[in-house]
Amino acid sequence: MKPSAFRYALPSTLRDAIDIRARFEDSVILAGGQSLIPTMNFRLANPEVVIDLRKLDELNYVRVADGVVRIGAMARQRVVEQNDEVAAANPLIRETLLNVAHPVIRNRGTVGGSLAHADPSAELPTLLTTMRGAITVCGPSGRRTIAAEDFFEFIFTTAMEPDELLVEAAIPALEPGEGWAFAEFARRHGDYSVAGVAVTLKLGADRRIDRVRLGACGIATTPALLTECERFLTGKSPSPELFAEAGTLARDAVTVSDDSATSKVYRQHVLAGLVARNLTTAMTRTDGA
Amino acid sequence: MSTRQFGARVQRNEDDRLIRGKGRYVDDIPLEGALHGVFARSNVAHAKITRLDVSRAAALPGVLKVYTHEDLGSLDMKMPLLIPHPCITHGRTQYPLARDEVFYVGQAIAFVVAVDRYVAEDAALLIDVEYETLPVEIDLRRAAEPGAPLVHADVPGNIAANLVQESGDVASAFAKADHITSITVHCERSTAAPMECLATAARWDEVSGELTVWDGTQAPIGLRGALASLFDLDEHAVRVIAPDVGGGFGPKIHFPYANEVLVPLAAREFGRPVKWIEDRSENFVHMTHERLQIHDIELAATRDGIVLGLRDRFLHDTGAFIPYGIAVAQVASCQIAGPYRIPNILVEFSCVYTPTVPVTPYRGCGRPQANFAIERAMDQLADELGLDRFEIRRRNFIQPEEFPYTRPNLIFADGLPVTHDSGEYEQALRALMDALDVDAFKADQQAALEQGRYLGLGLSFYVEGTGLGPYEGGHVRVHPITGKVFVNTGLTTQGQGHATVFAQIVSDQLGVAVEDVIVVEGDTGVYDWGVGTFASRAAVVSGSAVHKAAVLARKQLIDAAANMLEANPDDIELSDGRAFVAGSGVDGVTLAEIATASNPLRYAFNKAAERATQFAPAARSDGPPLAEGAHPGIEATDYYAPPHATWAYGVHGAIVEVDPMTYGIKIHRYVCVHDCGNMINPMIVEGQIAGGVAQGMGGAFYEKLEYDEDGALRNASFMDFLIPYATEIPHVEMIHQETPSPLNPLGIKGVGEAGTIPVAQVIASAIEDALRPLEIAPIRKVPLSPSLLHSYVTEAGLRK
Ligand SMILES: Cc1cc2nc3c(=O)[nH]c(=O)nc-3n(C[C@H](O)[C@H](O)[C@H](O)COP(=O)(O)OP(=O)(O)OC[C@H]3O[C@@H](n4cnc5c(N)ncnc54)[C@H](O)[C@@H]3O)c2cc1C
């Protein structure tokens, strides 16, 4: 479990990082290393050059302004989780992060690393997708911003070009009175989950559902938006029956097949339960609930 | 008089060092200029090797040599079958490096020696191997059926060994019975997953001619014997040291692994130290496994639930080889009747070869499987007879006045018939019922059900034959300079607390502080009589030996002190590191002074030594400085050989809740009532139990090595093979019961494996109880994943 030989680059500016990346086709970006290093130790990845971003202070920030939480790619997951300003603007972020691995891993793991890694079982890609967030990348030809829904294309595959780096994630703040919930079920504390569900819920003046966002991890080849459930719920009066029905409707979103530890029907069962349960939780957190 | 240390919650002597990261494991041994080894391993389960070309690997800069079996000379031989038994009709063991055939994924084919581990791994990937694959059968049941592909062409039916044991007359018991219950249970293959994987480092000393091997083994003395034999050396020229070892749990009692042969060999060839540190990926496919057994068990009972007879036929998966003999299966077969009287037992097992990693004991050693079989069957019997689960157990217990209770002809791992020496089984069961408040629970369960919540109670009663022989030794010596006491055994320690419990035993005899007793083990250069650490035997066997040696040393101290103080030995007391005349109010002499004075000296190398030199008044005597038959200093060695195993036991119970949304299990309470005889240190006992329960939880919920049908191990990493985290382990409430064993001077029984044994059954019975309203089929298998529980409930729904 030792990596094969590689060259190591430690750029101090984003510009340099992009240049090095452009020069070496067979290079990888090292952020927190929590996914990359095991892959290299298993020799599943044998890059010629490793570009370590840890000196890039310009990518290490968290800002809340104009109703948007902006997180630099190199911000550590733990730092974001513990940021009270972030939690005040959008409490779903903290609740989601608490489900990512264990504290020691979040101490090293970065937000950018998790998004670039694009594991459909991971929580952060689902958070971004559910929130209709945006991801900014930067390459030799400059910056561009991609909607989260378009960013995640397949397992470990994103809309980034090989010469681009992920630089920022932007997540809208919740509106006043908007409820939220993230919960998942994993066999062990901190593991990737059987399924996880993110919800936001806003009621209108008529107490009907004005806006609902619903997304799930662990059930498909990308973070899954449960748009059918969203459509179904919008405009209806919340009730336990309604939430249960939404759960049932969500089952079809599961596209991963049986694996040795988890059957598809079981995953569907958990997803349905989580959808209903998280809607209920979000509901209790709405204004005047 | 100082207080008795035996039985006290003494802080552990080893913790300061281990917790501060000052432990020294094999990889921490500084060996300048060490070379590093890496094995190339088979990635197919069963095949003929048609081509093996190491030239590209050998040519890589930094590589010193790539060994294949052709380079091994006289070492190219089958490794020993460590525990022969007449029933092993087809014993097969492996060569250090595969010859022309491989038998499991992970089998060592070549050994690369290079300047560092990185280069060695690069080189291993350059080895060219071609295989002609052979058909395999991974499923244990099918592997034992006629016509299954053979693991060894010359072993018909894949049967390595078959043993039938009958105690009593089973046929008549079954003929007489009112009721017969039969079930089949299945436990999965697992791995001990110690934090430190296997590790070997070796150095040949050109000057002394000595081979020193540092090895993460549980059996340094045995390994020393094997190495001396293999390399044809005098035993004094081989020194095996097990330094700190990061967990053993059984697989490290097995030897010699290929690394234990190849590392010394390379060290000799290159005249440089060589190191091989197993990584986790290798550990999964190299270090031995355990647990896969399928039991078909039948109970013959009266209407009242008295079990008259037991018949158990089981298949034991031994992997591709059987280097440790039938130990696991035999131990399982001897615990099959549990704490119950059951006078008629027929137990038969077959050890079946499958093309997988070889199997040797892992904490529990067959007992978890046997416990699962008998306790599942008792639950089923209770169900069928309409009896309460606690009551049926109570009716069958061996009673206190029946001890010693022998099961004639059921021969245990020590070659002797199973004889339960002592116990208060019913009292333990009662303690559990009280702790769980069983009647109150039934009401809670009903109330919860009305709210759609599923609560269940499970229990399991286990017995454990512990403290196996043949013997161990203890060596005690008082250091003349410091007065500290130096203690040695033939064991190794993997963190269990030997340095504390043996110190407590010695402390009581010699009147020294526990922290002034230095226990050194696992080094054949220091002490080399004994066997090793396994079978929950350290406290029982070595503890007794150390005690006996300490009693002898005590007598020497008292006699010498009496002489120095010109007093009657009967009046001498030992306390606080001194000997003095009881009640005299005089300081007396220190242990250092006694030890110094007991060693006639020529040179006064320190102040105290002056008193022992030839012209000092105290040393003057008429005869020779050492009387005939006397030895210098305060030093004693003694041995303890148990007449037979001593039987610990206990009963665990749990209250669990199954979440019908996730099928996640919450353990509301977990209670352990146990009896390991007199406890040397209850805190250490509790640590052993808690650790054992954690490993048991692994077996109950997670641990299953998944071989695919081609024989590849699909989950050979901690990402895919799950073991419980601390967050998954409930608080374990412990109730101690102490029934001294009559077999040894301290009344001790073993506790190292106890915690692991009953957990699978506790969980299975609790979940079954919780989901009874959903009419799920009885649980017959572990591990129990939420997905599996979901399928049980779905199937029950479909049946309705
Ligand atoms: C035991 C364990 C449990 C875990 N459990 C979970 C879990 O439950 N949920 C979960 O979501 N994750 C889990 N993880 C993964 C963890 O969250 C990682 O931190 C995360 O996936 C990657 O973040 P990182 O900063 O460590 O990235 P790295 O490992 O450094 O990189 C990951 C990948 O992203 C690329 N990359 C990183 N940064 C950039 C960038 N700025 N631009 C372009 N490419 C980039 C890298 O090249 C690499 O391919 C777990 C990890 C471990 C070890």
XYZ file of N, CA and C in Angstrom, chain B residues 399-585:
561
model
N -25.966 -28.542 38.041
C -26.162 -27.928 39.352
C -24.838 -27.849 40.126
N -24.729 -26.884 41.031
C -23.465 -26.693 41.767
C -22.922 -27.983 42.381
N -23.820 -28.831 42.896
C -23.323 -30.032 43.581
C -22.862 -31.109 42.586
N -23.112 -30.885 41.302
C -22.718 -31.904 40.317
C -21.281 -31.739 39.822
N -20.629 -30.632 40.231
C -19.237 -30.418 39.781
C -18.290 -31.268 40.597
N -17.179 -31.730 40.055
C -16.821 -31.633 38.646
C -17.738 -32.490 37.774
N -18.132 -31.928 36.647
C -19.070 -32.605 35.766
C -18.343 -32.995 34.488
N -18.207 -34.292 34.293
C -17.419 -34.774 33.154
C -18.332 -35.241 32.029
N -17.938 -34.947 30.822
C -18.638 -35.496 29.655
C -17.714 -36.571 29.083
N -17.942 -37.829 29.492
C -16.997 -38.885 29.108
C -16.869 -38.977 27.585
N -15.669 -39.184 27.134
C -15.366 -39.400 25.710
C -15.472 -38.158 24.835
N -15.857 -37.046 25.417
C -15.838 -35.818 24.627
C -14.498 -35.150 24.941
N -13.578 -35.268 23.998
C -12.184 -34.924 24.290
C -11.886 -33.491 23.846
N -11.402 -32.717 24.789
C -11.129 -31.304 24.561
C -9.727 -31.113 23.965
N -9.401 -29.859 23.691
C -8.143 -29.541 23.010
C -6.903 -29.922 23.811
N -7.067 -30.198 25.121
C -5.909 -30.643 25.903
C -5.791 -32.161 25.935
N -6.639 -32.845 25.127
C -6.545 -34.303 25.081
C -7.279 -34.993 26.214
N -8.035 -34.222 26.992
C -8.732 -34.781 28.155
C -10.234 -34.585 28.001
N -11.023 -35.454 28.658
C -12.469 -35.284 28.535
C -12.923 -33.947 29.134
N -13.954 -33.388 28.531
C -14.520 -32.143 29.041
C -14.953 -32.349 30.484
N -14.433 -31.510 31.377
C -14.842 -31.580 32.783
C -15.066 -30.168 33.300
N -16.331 -29.824 33.475
C -16.660 -28.513 34.038
C -16.274 -28.566 35.510
N -15.394 -27.665 35.938
C -14.865 -27.797 37.300
C -15.745 -27.181 38.370
N -16.419 -26.072 38.045
C -17.203 -25.405 39.079
C -18.093 -24.355 38.429
N -19.108 -23.906 39.163
C -19.957 -22.854 38.632
C -21.271 -22.736 39.374
N -21.905 -21.597 39.184
C -23.224 -21.323 39.776
C -24.091 -20.789 38.644
N -24.466 -21.668 37.742
C -25.114 -21.238 36.509
C -26.465 -20.565 36.776
N -27.235 -21.193 37.641
C -28.578 -20.669 37.875
C -28.533 -19.284 38.516
N -27.582 -19.125 39.407
C -27.410 -17.830 40.064
C -27.092 -16.737 39.041
N -26.288 -17.096 38.047
C -25.939 -16.120 37.009
C -27.181 -15.750 36.198
N -27.969 -16.744 35.859
C -29.177 -16.483 35.065
C -30.134 -15.587 35.848
N -30.251 -15.878 37.116
C -31.131 -15.094 37.988
C -30.649 -13.637 38.036
N -29.328 -13.469 38.124
C -28.764 -12.109 38.180
C -29.099 -11.342 36.904
N -29.067 -12.038 35.783
C -29.401 -11.365 34.522
C -30.873 -10.983 34.490
N -31.712 -11.919 34.920
C -33.158 -11.636 34.905
C -33.478 -10.436 35.788
N -32.816 -10.371 36.931
C -33.048 -9.242 37.828
C -32.558 -7.947 37.194
N -31.358 -8.025 36.599
C -30.782 -6.806 36.029
C -31.657 -6.279 34.895
N -32.175 -7.184 34.101
C -32.994 -6.738 32.962
C -34.447 -6.521 33.365
N -34.800 -6.916 34.553
C -36.170 -6.848 35.037
C -37.127 -7.383 33.953
N -37.019 -8.672 33.767
C -37.662 -9.303 32.618
C -39.181 -9.065 32.588
N -39.813 -9.111 33.764
C -41.273 -8.930 33.757
C -41.649 -7.511 33.349
N -40.901 -6.545 33.879
C -41.176 -5.155 33.507
C -40.943 -4.970 32.012
N -39.913 -5.634 31.514
C -39.628 -5.489 30.089
C -40.809 -5.949 29.242
N -41.426 -7.056 29.648
C -42.537 -7.580 28.839
C -43.643 -6.551 28.716
N -43.894 -5.834 29.803
C -44.912 -4.782 29.751
C -44.468 -3.642 28.835
N -43.183 -3.256 28.939
C -42.647 -2.192 28.073
C -42.761 -2.586 26.608
N -42.460 -3.843 26.361
C -42.462 -4.340 24.996
C -43.872 -4.218 24.399
N -44.832 -4.603 25.209
C -46.225 -4.548 24.751
C -46.652 -3.097 24.493
N -46.301 -2.243 25.428
C -46.675 -0.829 25.288
C -46.030 -0.213 24.056
N -44.766 -0.567 23.842
C -44.048 -0.018 22.682
C -44.700 -0.486 21.388
N -45.058 -1.756 21.379
C -45.654 -2.317 20.166
C -46.909 -1.553 19.776
N -47.656 -1.155 20.784
C -48.881 -0.409 20.496
C -48.576 0.932 19.824
N -47.339 1.424 20.015
C -46.951 2.662 19.311
C -46.167 2.359 18.033
N -46.166 1.108 17.619
C -45.441 0.758 16.393
C -43.942 0.649 16.573
N -43.511 0.420 17.814
C -42.075 0.261 18.073
C -41.789 -1.189 18.433
N -40.628 -1.654 17.968
C -40.320 -3.072 18.130
C -39.162 -3.278 19.095
N -39.492 -3.682 20.300
C -38.469 -3.970 21.307
C -38.325 -5.481 21.460
N -37.094 -5.904 21.722
C -36.885 -7.332 21.934
C -35.823 -7.577 22.978
N -35.928 -8.751 23.597
C -34.939 -9.139 24.603
C -34.258 -10.410 24.123
N -32.957 -10.420 24.236
C -32.218 -11.619 23.836
C -31.265 -12.036 24.923
N -30.923 -13.309 24.930
C -29.954 -13.776 25.909
C -29.158 -14.933 25.354
N -28.027 -15.144 25.962
C -27.202 -16.284 25.597
C -26.344 -16.691 26.780
N -26.364 -17.964 27.059
C -25.537 -18.521 28.133
C -24.366 -19.234 27.485
N -23.171 -18.931 27.944
C -22.010 -19.587 27.340
C -21.167 -20.239 28.411
N -20.404 -21.223 28.005
C -19.333 -21.740 28.852
C -18.060 -21.672 28.020
N -16.953 -21.612 28.706
C -15.693 -21.542 27.976
C -14.627 -22.323 28.721
N -14.170 -23.387 28.088
C -13.023 -24.109 28.641
C -11.803 -23.227 28.458
N -11.170 -22.832 29.542
C -10.046 -21.893 29.447
C -8.823 -22.469 30.132
N -7.713 -21.774 29.935
C -6.515 -22.134 30.693
C -5.967 -23.494 30.307
N -5.821 -23.726 29.009
C -5.293 -25.006 28.553
C -3.817 -25.135 28.892
N -3.377 -26.391 29.055
C -1.963 -26.671 29.260
C -1.209 -26.507 27.951
N -0.125 -27.165 27.761
C 0.418 -28.115 28.729
C 0.940 -27.456 30.017
N 1.633 -26.359 29.927
C 2.186 -25.769 31.153
C 2.673 -24.363 30.837
N 2.985 -23.602 31.831
C 3.786 -22.382 31.675
C 4.713 -22.263 32.873
N 5.716 -21.446 32.693
C 6.675 -21.211 33.770
C 6.646 -19.767 34.212
N 7.104 -19.542 35.431
C 7.249 -18.182 35.923
C 8.624 -18.050 36.558
N 9.246 -16.937 36.295
C 10.575 -16.701 36.834
C 10.551 -15.378 37.586
N 11.048 -15.400 38.828
C 11.013 -14.202 39.672
C 12.406 -13.973 40.225
N 12.843 -12.737 40.154
C 14.181 -12.440 40.650
C 14.181 -11.030 41.229
N 14.807 -10.884 42.376
C 14.885 -9.549 42.981
C 16.193 -8.903 42.526
N 16.071 -7.735 41.912
C 17.274 -7.027 41.449
C 18.044 -6.515 42.659
N 19.295 -6.916 42.797
C 20.051 -6.514 43.982
C 20.321 -5.005 44.037
N 20.381 -4.357 42.930
C 20.724 -2.926 42.954
C 19.511 -2.091 43.343
N 18.391 -2.324 42.668
C 17.226 -1.458 42.877
C 16.186 -2.057 43.805
N 16.266 -3.352 44.043
C 15.245 -3.989 44.856
C 13.949 -4.221 44.098
N 13.920 -3.844 42.815
C 12.726 -4.130 42.027
C 12.701 -5.619 41.683
N 11.537 -6.063 41.319
C 11.405 -7.489 41.050
C 11.202 -7.707 39.558
N 11.962 -8.613 39.036
C 11.966 -8.910 37.604
C 11.225 -10.225 37.417
N 10.218 -10.195 36.550
C 9.368 -11.377 36.369
C 9.315 -11.730 34.889
N 9.437 -13.011 34.606
C 9.358 -13.443 33.214
C 8.431 -14.639 33.065
N 7.828 -14.728 31.900
C 7.054 -15.915 31.541
C 7.390 -16.245 30.094
N 6.854 -17.331 29.631
C 7.056 -17.721 28.239
C 5.987 -17.169 27.322
N 5.191 -16.249 27.834
C 4.092 -15.705 27.033
C 4.536 -14.494 26.227
N 3.580 -13.950 25.513
C 3.731 -12.633 24.908
C 2.522 -11.838 25.367
N 2.585 -10.537 25.238
C 1.418 -9.745 25.573
C 1.066 -8.864 24.390
N -0.208 -8.748 24.132
C -0.675 -7.871 23.054
C -1.513 -6.741 23.643
N -1.220 -6.405 24.892
C -1.934 -5.296 25.511
C -2.928 -5.704 26.575
N -2.975 -7.008 26.886
C -3.985 -7.495 27.832
C -3.779 -7.007 29.257
N -2.538 -6.654 29.598
C -2.307 -6.207 30.975
C -1.470 -7.172 31.793
N -0.714 -8.032 31.126
C 0.129 -8.978 31.873
C 1.071 -8.257 32.837
N 1.605 -7.129 32.405
C 2.602 -6.433 33.227
C 1.973 -5.928 34.519
N 0.675 -5.925 34.576
C -0.009 -5.498 35.789
C -0.475 -6.690 36.619
N -1.158 -7.631 35.988
C -1.730 -8.725 36.795
C -0.652 -9.632 37.382
N 0.397 -9.908 36.604
C 1.461 -10.734 37.176
C 2.174 -9.959 38.283
N 2.277 -8.659 38.087
C 2.900 -7.822 39.113
C 2.065 -7.840 40.395
N 0.749 -7.834 40.248
C -0.116 -7.880 41.438
C 0.115 -9.172 42.223
N 0.214 -10.276 41.474
C 0.415 -11.574 42.122
C 1.733 -11.580 42.896
N 2.773 -11.063 42.266
C 4.101 -11.040 42.887
C 4.114 -10.065 44.059
N 3.462 -8.948 43.868
C 3.418 -7.923 44.898
C 2.883 -8.487 46.212
N 1.839 -9.286 46.116
C 1.253 -9.858 47.330
C 2.236 -10.770 48.062
N 3.065 -11.486 47.325
C 4.004 -12.407 47.982
C 5.212 -11.687 48.533
N 5.721 -10.702 47.782
C 7.019 -10.138 48.142
C 6.905 -8.789 48.833
N 5.690 -8.278 48.960
C 5.539 -7.008 49.654
C 6.196 -5.843 48.935
N 6.159 -5.858 47.620
C 6.683 -4.716 46.861
C 5.529 -4.025 46.156
N 5.744 -2.772 45.778
C 4.707 -2.052 45.057
C 4.526 -2.678 43.683
N 3.285 -2.646 43.178
C 2.989 -3.235 41.869
C 3.873 -2.604 40.794
N 4.082 -1.286 40.906
C 4.877 -0.646 39.855
C 6.365 -0.973 39.966
N 6.772 -1.625 41.059
C 8.170 -2.046 41.165
C 8.381 -3.484 40.708
N 7.355 -4.039 40.109
C 7.515 -5.375 39.528
C 7.579 -5.199 38.011
N 8.675 -5.611 37.441
C 8.893 -5.430 36.001
C 8.660 -6.768 35.316
N 7.673 -6.800 34.462
C 7.355 -8.054 33.784
C 7.899 -7.985 32.355
N 8.750 -8.909 32.037
C 9.286 -8.969 30.670
C 8.931 -10.317 30.071
N 8.276 -10.242 28.921
C 7.826 -11.474 28.260
C 8.185 -11.404 26.787
N 7.955 -12.520 26.123
C 8.049 -12.508 24.669
C 9.459 -12.386 24.149
N 10.435 -12.811 24.918
C 11.821 -12.728 24.452
C 12.519 -14.016 24.843
N 12.823 -14.833 23.848
C 13.445 -16.128 24.178
C 14.841 -15.946 24.740
N 15.419 -14.761 24.547
C 16.729 -14.494 25.135
C 16.637 -14.240 26.627
N 15.448 -14.010 27.124
C 15.260 -13.717 28.541
C 14.688 -14.926 29.278
N 13.719 -15.551 28.652
C 13.090 -16.715 29.279
C 12.516 -17.582 28.170
N 12.767 -18.850 28.215
C 12.359 -19.636 27.052
C 11.762 -21.003 27.362
N 11.042 -21.071 28.476
C 10.227 -22.272 28.688
C 8.765 -21.852 28.644
N 7.963 -22.574 27.889
C 6.542 -22.260 27.872
C 5.972 -22.394 26.473
N 4.765 -21.912 26.309
C 4.048 -22.175 25.065
C 3.630 -20.879 24.370
N 2.815 -20.064 24.998
C 2.384 -18.845 24.316
C 1.044 -18.360 24.815
N 0.587 -17.297 24.176
C -0.628 -16.633 24.609
C -1.788 -17.045 23.718
N -2.685 -17.844 24.253
C -3.871 -18.279 23.514
C -4.838 -18.902 24.504
N -6.033 -19.242 24.050
C -6.981 -20.034 24.830
C -7.273 -19.454 26.208
N -7.338 -18.149 26.326
C -7.664 -17.513 27.608
C -6.896 -18.167 28.746
N -5.580 -18.289 28.534
C -4.815 -19.102 29.474
C -3.763 -18.355 30.274
N -3.471 -17.111 29.918
C -2.328 -16.442 30.536
C -2.489 -16.339 32.050
N -3.615 -15.808 32.493
C -3.808 -15.622 33.937
C -3.824 -16.967 34.644
N -4.539 -17.927 34.045
C -4.690 -19.221 34.702
C -3.340 -19.931 34.811
N -2.684 -20.094 33.683
C -1.521 -20.975 33.663
C -0.263 -20.215 34.072
N 0.018 -19.101 33.404
C 1.212 -18.334 33.787
C 1.006 -17.648 35.128
N -0.211 -17.181 35.363
C -0.489 -16.543 36.658
C -0.186 -17.508 37.795
N -0.599 -18.741 37.625
C -0.339 -19.733 38.678
C 1.154 -20.023 38.804
N 1.826 -20.103 37.666
C 3.272 -20.379 37.700
C 4.012 -19.225 38.372
N 3.639 -18.018 38.025
C 4.283 -16.844 38.629
C 4.021 -16.835 40.135
N 2.802 -17.168 40.499
C 2.467 -17.223 41.924
C 3.362 -18.227 42.641
N 3.494 -19.410 42.045
C 4.306 -20.448 42.707
C 5.761 -20.011 42.826
N 6.256 -19.378 41.778
C 7.645 -18.903 41.824
C 7.786 -17.816 42.892
N 6.764 -16.948 42.982
C 6.823 -15.861 43.966
C 6.780 -16.405 45.391
N 6.037 -17.486 45.583
C 5.997 -18.111 46.914
C 7.395 -18.610 47.299
N 8.083 -19.194 46.327
C 9.458 -19.669 46.597
C 10.388 -18.502 46.895
N 10.250 -17.443 46.111
C 11.117 -16.276 46.320
C 10.833 -15.655 47.683
N 9.578 -15.666 48.065
C 9.201 -15.135 49.377
C 9.937 -15.880 50.490
N 9.963 -17.191 50.348
C 10.627 -17.982 51.380
C 12.119 -17.638 51.439
N 12.717 -17.488 50.275
C 14.145 -17.120 50.245
C 14.365 -15.773 50.931
N 13.486 -14.827 50.631
C 13.626 -13.491 51.229
C 13.512 -13.565 52.743
N 12.510 -14.312 53.178
C 12.272 -14.388 54.627
C 13.436 -15.064 55.335
N 13.924 -16.149 54.747
C 15.038 -16.849 55.383
C 16.271 -15.952 55.442
N 16.542 -15.283 54.329
C 17.733 -14.424 54.298
C 17.578 -13.258 55.265
N 16.376 -12.690 55.297
C 16.147 -11.546 56.189
C 16.257 -11.983 57.648
N 15.716 -13.149 57.943
C 15.775 -13.657 59.312
C 17.233 -13.793 59.736
N 18.033 -14.265 58.802
C 19.454 -14.421 59.059
C 20.117 -13.072 59.319
N 19.774 -12.092 58.449
C 20.385 -10.766 58.591
C 19.933 -10.068 59.867
N 18.662 -10.267 60.199
C 18.104 -9.561 61.355
C 18.208 -10.394 62.627
N 18.790 -11.553 62.475
C 18.934 -12.481 63.599
C 17.584 -12.689 64.288
N 16.613 -13.033 63.469
C 15.262 -13.236 63.991
C 14.734 -14.579 63.521
N 13.600 -14.917 64.049
C 12.925 -16.145 63.645
C 12.172 -15.886 62.336
N 12.358 -16.764 61.324
C 11.659 -16.539 60.048
C 10.159 -16.332 60.231
N 9.563 -16.992 61.186
C 8.114 -16.847 61.376
C 7.725 -15.429 61.754
N 8.681 -14.674 62.260
C 8.361 -13.313 62.701
C 8.617 -12.266 61.620
N 9.135 -12.708 60.477
C 9.490 -11.732 59.432
C 8.253 -11.372 58.600
N 8.118 -10.106 58.368
C 7.038 -9.626 57.517
C 7.646 -8.908 56.316
N 6.982 -9.033 55.159
C 7.457 -8.334 53.960
C 6.430 -7.279 53.588
N 6.886 -6.051 53.500
C 5.949 -4.991 53.148
C 6.726 -3.758 52.696
N 6.140 -2.999 51.774
C 6.751 -1.747 51.311
C 8.202 -1.914 50.878
N 8.496 -3.044 50.298
C 9.841 -3.245 49.779
C 10.878 -3.554 50.847
N 10.420 -3.938 52.043
C 11.349 -4.215 53.147
C 10.935 -5.507 53.840
N 11.921 -6.056 54.575
C 11.633 -7.174 55.479
C 11.931 -6.688 56.879
N 11.039 -6.975 57.806
C 11.284 -6.538 59.181
C 10.616 -7.507 60.154
N 11.001 -7.366 61.398
C 10.418 -8.233 62.423
C 9.076 -7.637 62.815
N 8.049 -8.443 62.660
C 6.699 -7.945 62.889
C 6.587 -7.315 64.268
N 6.003 -6.152 64.313
C 5.736 -5.497 65.589
C 6.964 -4.926 66.276
N 8.141 -5.022 65.680
C 9.357 -4.579 66.361
C 9.549 -3.075 66.274
N 8.859 -2.462 65.314
C 9.035 -1.033 65.133
C 10.382 -0.695 64.518
